mmCIF file of C-alpha atoms and ligand atoms in Angstrom:
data_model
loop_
_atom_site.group_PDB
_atom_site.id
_atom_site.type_symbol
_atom_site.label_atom_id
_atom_site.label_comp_id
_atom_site.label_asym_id
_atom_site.label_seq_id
_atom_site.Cartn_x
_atom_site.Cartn_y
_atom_site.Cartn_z
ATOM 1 C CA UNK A 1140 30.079 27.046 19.202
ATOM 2 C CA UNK A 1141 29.977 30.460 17.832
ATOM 3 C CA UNK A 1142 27.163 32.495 19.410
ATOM 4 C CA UNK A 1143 25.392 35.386 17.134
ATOM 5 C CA UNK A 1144 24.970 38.249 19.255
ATOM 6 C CA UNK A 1145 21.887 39.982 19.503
ATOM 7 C CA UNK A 1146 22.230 43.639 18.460
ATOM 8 C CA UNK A 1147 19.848 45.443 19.390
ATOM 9 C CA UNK A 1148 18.623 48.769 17.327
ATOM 10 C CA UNK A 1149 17.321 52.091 19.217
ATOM 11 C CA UNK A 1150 15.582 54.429 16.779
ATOM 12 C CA UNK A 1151 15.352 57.722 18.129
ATOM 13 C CA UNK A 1152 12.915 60.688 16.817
ATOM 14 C CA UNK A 1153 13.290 63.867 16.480
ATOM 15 C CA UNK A 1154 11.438 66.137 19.308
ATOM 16 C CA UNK A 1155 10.452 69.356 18.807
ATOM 17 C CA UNK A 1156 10.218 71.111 22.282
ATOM 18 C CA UNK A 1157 7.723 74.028 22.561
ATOM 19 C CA UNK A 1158 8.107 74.930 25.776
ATOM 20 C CA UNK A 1159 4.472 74.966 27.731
ATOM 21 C CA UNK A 1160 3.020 73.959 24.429
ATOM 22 C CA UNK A 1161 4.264 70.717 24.545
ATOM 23 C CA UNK A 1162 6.690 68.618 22.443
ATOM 24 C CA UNK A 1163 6.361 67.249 19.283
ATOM 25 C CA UNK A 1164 7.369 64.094 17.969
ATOM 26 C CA UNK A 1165 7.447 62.703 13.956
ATOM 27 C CA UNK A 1166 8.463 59.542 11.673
ATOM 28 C CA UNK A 1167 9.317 59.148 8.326
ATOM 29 C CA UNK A 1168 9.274 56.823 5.941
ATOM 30 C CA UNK A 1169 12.814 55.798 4.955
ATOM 31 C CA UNK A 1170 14.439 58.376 6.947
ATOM 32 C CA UNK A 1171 13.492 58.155 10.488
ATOM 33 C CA UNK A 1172 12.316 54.240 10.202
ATOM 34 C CA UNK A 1173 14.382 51.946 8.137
ATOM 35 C CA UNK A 1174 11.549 50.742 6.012
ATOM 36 C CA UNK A 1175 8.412 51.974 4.072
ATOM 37 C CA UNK A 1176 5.665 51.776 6.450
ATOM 38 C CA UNK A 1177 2.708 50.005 5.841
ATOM 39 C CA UNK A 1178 0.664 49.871 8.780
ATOM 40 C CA UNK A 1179 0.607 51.065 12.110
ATOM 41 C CA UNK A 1180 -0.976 49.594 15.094
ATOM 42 C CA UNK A 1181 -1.286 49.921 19.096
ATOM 43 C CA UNK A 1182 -1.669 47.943 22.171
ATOM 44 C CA UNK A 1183 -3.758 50.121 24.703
ATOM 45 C CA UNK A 1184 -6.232 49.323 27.504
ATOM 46 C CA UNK A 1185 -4.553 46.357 29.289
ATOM 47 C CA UNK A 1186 -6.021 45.080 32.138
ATOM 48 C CA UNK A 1187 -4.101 42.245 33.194
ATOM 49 C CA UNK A 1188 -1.073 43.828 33.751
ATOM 50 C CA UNK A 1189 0.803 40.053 34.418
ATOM 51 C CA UNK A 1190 -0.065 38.867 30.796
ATOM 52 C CA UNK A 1191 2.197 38.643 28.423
ATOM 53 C CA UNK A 1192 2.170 39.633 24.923
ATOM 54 C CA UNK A 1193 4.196 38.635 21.662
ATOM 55 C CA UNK A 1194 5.666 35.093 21.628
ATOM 56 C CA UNK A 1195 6.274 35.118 18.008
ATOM 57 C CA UNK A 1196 8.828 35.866 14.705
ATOM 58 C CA UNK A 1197 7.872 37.466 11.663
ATOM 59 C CA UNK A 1198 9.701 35.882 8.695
ATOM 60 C CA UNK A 1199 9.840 38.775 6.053
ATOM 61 C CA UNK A 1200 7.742 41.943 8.632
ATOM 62 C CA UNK A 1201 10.093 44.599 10.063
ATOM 63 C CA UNK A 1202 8.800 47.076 12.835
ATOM 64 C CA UNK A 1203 9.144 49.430 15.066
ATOM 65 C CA UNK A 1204 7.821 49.195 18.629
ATOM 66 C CA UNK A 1205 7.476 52.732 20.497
ATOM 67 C CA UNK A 1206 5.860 53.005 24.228
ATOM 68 C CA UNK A 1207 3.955 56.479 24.122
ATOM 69 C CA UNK A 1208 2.295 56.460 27.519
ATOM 70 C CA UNK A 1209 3.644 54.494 30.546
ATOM 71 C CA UNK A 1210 6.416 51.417 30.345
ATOM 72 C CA UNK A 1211 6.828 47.491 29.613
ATOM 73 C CA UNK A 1212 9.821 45.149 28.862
ATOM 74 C CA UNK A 1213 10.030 44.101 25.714
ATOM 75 C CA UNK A 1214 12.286 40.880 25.238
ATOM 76 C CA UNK A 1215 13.989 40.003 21.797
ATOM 77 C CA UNK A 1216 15.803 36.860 21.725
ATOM 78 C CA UNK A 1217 17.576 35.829 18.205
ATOM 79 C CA UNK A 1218 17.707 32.229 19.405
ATOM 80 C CA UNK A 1219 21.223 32.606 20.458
ATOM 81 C CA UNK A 1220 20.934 35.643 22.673
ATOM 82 C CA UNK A 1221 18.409 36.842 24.721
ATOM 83 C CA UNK A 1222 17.761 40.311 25.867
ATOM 84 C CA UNK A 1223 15.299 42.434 27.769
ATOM 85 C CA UNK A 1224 14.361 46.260 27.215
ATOM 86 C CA UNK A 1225 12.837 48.715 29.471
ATOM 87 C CA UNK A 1226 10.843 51.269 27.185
ATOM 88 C CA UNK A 1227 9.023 54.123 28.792
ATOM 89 C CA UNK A 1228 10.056 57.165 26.247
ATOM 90 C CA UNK A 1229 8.069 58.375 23.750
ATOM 91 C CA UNK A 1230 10.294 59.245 21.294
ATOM 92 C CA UNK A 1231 12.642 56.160 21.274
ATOM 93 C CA UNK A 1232 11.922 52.683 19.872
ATOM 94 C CA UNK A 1233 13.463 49.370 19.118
ATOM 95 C CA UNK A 1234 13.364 48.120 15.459
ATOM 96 C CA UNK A 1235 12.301 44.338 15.880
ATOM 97 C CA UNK A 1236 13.973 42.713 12.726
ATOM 98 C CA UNK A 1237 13.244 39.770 11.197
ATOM 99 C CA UNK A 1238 13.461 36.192 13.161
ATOM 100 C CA UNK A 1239 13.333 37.851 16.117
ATOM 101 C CA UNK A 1240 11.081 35.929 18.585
ATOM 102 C CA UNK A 1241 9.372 38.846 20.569
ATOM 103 C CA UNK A 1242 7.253 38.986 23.754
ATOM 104 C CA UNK A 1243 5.909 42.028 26.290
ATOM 105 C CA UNK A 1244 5.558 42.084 29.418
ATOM 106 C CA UNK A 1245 5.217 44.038 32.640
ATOM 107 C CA UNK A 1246 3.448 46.437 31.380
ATOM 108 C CA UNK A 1247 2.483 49.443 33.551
ATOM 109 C CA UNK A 1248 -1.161 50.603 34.048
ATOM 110 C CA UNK A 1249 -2.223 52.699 30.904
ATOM 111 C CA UNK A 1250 0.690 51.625 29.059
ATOM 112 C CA UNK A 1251 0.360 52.476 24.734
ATOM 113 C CA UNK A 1252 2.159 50.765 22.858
ATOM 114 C CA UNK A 1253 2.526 51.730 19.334
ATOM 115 C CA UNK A 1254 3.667 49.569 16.477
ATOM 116 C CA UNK A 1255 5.161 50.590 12.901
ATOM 117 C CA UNK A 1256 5.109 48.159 10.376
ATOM 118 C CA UNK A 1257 6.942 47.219 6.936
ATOM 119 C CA UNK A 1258 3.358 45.406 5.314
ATOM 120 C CA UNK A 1259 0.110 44.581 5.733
ATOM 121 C CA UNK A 1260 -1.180 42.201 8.713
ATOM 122 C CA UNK A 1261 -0.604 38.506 7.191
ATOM 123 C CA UNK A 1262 -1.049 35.675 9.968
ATOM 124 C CA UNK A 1263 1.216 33.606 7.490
ATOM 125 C CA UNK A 1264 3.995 35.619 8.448
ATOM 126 C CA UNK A 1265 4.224 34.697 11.655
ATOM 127 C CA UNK A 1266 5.810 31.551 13.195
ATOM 128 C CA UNK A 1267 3.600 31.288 16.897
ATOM 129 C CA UNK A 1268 5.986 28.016 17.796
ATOM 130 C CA UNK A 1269 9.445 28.251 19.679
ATOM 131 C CA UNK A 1270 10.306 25.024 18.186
ATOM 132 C CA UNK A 1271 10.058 25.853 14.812
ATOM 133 C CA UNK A 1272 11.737 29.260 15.138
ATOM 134 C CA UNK A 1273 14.938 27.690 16.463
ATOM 135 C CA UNK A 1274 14.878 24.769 13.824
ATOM 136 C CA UNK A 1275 14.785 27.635 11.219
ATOM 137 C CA UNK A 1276 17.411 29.688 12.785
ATOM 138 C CA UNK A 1277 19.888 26.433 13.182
ATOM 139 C CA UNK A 1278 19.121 25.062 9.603
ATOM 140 C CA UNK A 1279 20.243 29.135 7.717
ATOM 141 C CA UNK A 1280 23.062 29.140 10.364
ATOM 142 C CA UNK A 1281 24.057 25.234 9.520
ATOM 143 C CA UNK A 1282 24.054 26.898 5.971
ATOM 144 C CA UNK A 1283 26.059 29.589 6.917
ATOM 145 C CA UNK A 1284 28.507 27.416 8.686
ATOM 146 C CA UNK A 1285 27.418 29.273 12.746
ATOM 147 C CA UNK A 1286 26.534 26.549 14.870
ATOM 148 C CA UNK A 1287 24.395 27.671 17.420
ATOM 149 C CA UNK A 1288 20.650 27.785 18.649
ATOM 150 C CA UNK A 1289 18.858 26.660 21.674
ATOM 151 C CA UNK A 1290 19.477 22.606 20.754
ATOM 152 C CA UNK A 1291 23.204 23.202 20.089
HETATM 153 C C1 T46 B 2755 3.914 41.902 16.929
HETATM 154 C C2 T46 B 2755 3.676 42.418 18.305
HETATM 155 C C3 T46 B 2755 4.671 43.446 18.727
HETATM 156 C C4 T46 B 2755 -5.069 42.239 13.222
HETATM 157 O O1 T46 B 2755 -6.188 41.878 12.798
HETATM 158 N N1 T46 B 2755 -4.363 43.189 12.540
HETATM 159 C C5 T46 B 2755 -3.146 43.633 12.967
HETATM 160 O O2 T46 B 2755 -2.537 44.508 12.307
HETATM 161 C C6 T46 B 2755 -2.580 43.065 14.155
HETATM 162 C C7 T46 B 2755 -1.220 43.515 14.654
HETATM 163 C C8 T46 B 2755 -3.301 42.103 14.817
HETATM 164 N N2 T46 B 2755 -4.526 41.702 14.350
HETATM 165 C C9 T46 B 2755 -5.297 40.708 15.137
HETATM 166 C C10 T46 B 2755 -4.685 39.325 15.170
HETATM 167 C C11 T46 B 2755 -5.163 38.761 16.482
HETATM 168 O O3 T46 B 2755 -6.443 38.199 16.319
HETATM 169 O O4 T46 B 2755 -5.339 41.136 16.495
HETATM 170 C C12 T46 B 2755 -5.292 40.003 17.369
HETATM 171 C C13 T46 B 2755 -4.170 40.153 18.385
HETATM 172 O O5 T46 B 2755 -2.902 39.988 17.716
HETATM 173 P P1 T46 B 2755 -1.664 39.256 18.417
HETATM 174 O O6 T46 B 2755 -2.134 38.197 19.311
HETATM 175 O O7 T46 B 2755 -0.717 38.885 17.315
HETATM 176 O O8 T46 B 2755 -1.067 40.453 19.304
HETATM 177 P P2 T46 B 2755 0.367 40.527 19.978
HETATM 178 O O9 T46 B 2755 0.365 41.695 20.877
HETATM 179 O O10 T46 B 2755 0.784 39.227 20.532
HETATM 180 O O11 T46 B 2755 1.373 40.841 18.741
HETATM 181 C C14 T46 B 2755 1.296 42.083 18.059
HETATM 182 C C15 T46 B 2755 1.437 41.863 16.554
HETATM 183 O O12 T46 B 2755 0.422 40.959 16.110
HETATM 184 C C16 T46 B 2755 2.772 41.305 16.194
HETATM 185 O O13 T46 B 2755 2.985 41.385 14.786
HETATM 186 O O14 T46 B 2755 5.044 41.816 16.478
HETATM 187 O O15 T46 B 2755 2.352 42.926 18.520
#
C-alpha cells in the first residue's frame, strides 16, 4: 500500500517590530495567503477547555488557521496520515487544504483562534462524517491508482 503523506503547510507573516510600541503583523490576499480571502472568522471565549473542536473536511474551502492569543493542537489527518500541531504564535499559521479532516483541541485558557477563509460559510461544504470522508478519499485515490485510507 502506498501511503500519501501528509504535508503540512506553515504560513508565516511578516512582523513589523517597533520596539516598546509593539509589533505588527499583516495578510494579503494572494501574496501572504494562497487564496483570495473571503471571510474571516474566530474562536474566542472557550470555557471548556477539554472540548474539542473541528471534526470535519471542507470539499472545495481553503483556510488559514492562526492562534493570536494563547495555544491549542490542531490535528490534520489526510486519511492516510495523521498529524498534530502545537500553535501558540501569532504570526504563523497552518493552511488547512482541502479534504483535510480537522479537529482542535487542548486549548489554553483565553486561547483566539483566528480563521481565514477562501468563500463564504456554506454548511454544504462540509462533510461532518469520518466515514464518508475516507470513502471519498479511497474512491479519487482508487482513481488515481494510491491504495490507501483508513479501510485499506
Ligand atoms: C473549520 C474550523 C477550523 C457560521 O454561521 N458562519 C461561519 O463562518 C462559521 C465558521 C460558523 N458558523 C456557524 C455554524 C455553526 O452553527 O457557527 C457554528 C459553529 O460552527 P462549527 O461547529 O462548524 O465550528 P468549528 O469550530 O467546529 O469549525 C470551524 C469552522 O466552521 C470550520 O469551517 O474549518 O472552525
Amino acid at each position: 500500500m502506498r501511503v500519501k503523506r501528509l504535508q503540512i503547510k506553515y504560513i508565516k507573516l511578516p512582523v513589523v517590530d517597533s520596539g516598546r510600541k509593539g509589533k505588527l503583523s499583516f495578510m494579503e490576499s494572494n501574496k501572504d495567503i494562497p487564496f483570495d480571502i473571503k471571510r474571516i472568522y474566530y474562536i474566542y471565549d472557550i470555557e471548556d477547555l477539554n472540548i474539542k473542536r473541528g471534526y470535519h473536511a471542507h470539499k472545495t474551502l481553503k483556510q488559514v488557521i492562526f492562534c493570536l492569543h494563547g495555544s491549542f493542537i490542531l490535528e490534520l489527518d489526510n486519511g492516510f496520515e495523521k498529524k498534530e500541531i502545537f500553535l501558540n504564535t501569532s504570526n504563523k499559521g497552518v493552511l488547512i487544504d482541502l479534504y483535510i479532516w480537522h479537529n482542535m483541541k487542548n486549548f489554553s485558557k483565553d486561547a483566539v483562534i483566528m480563521v481565514v477563509a477562501s468563500d463564504y460559510y456554506n454548511e454544504n461544504d462540509y462533510i461532518r462524517n469520518y466515514k464518508e470522508f475516507i470513502e471519498y478519499i479511497n474512491k479519487t485515490n482508487n482513481a488515481r491508482g494510491i491504495g490507501g485510507g483508513e479501510n485499506n
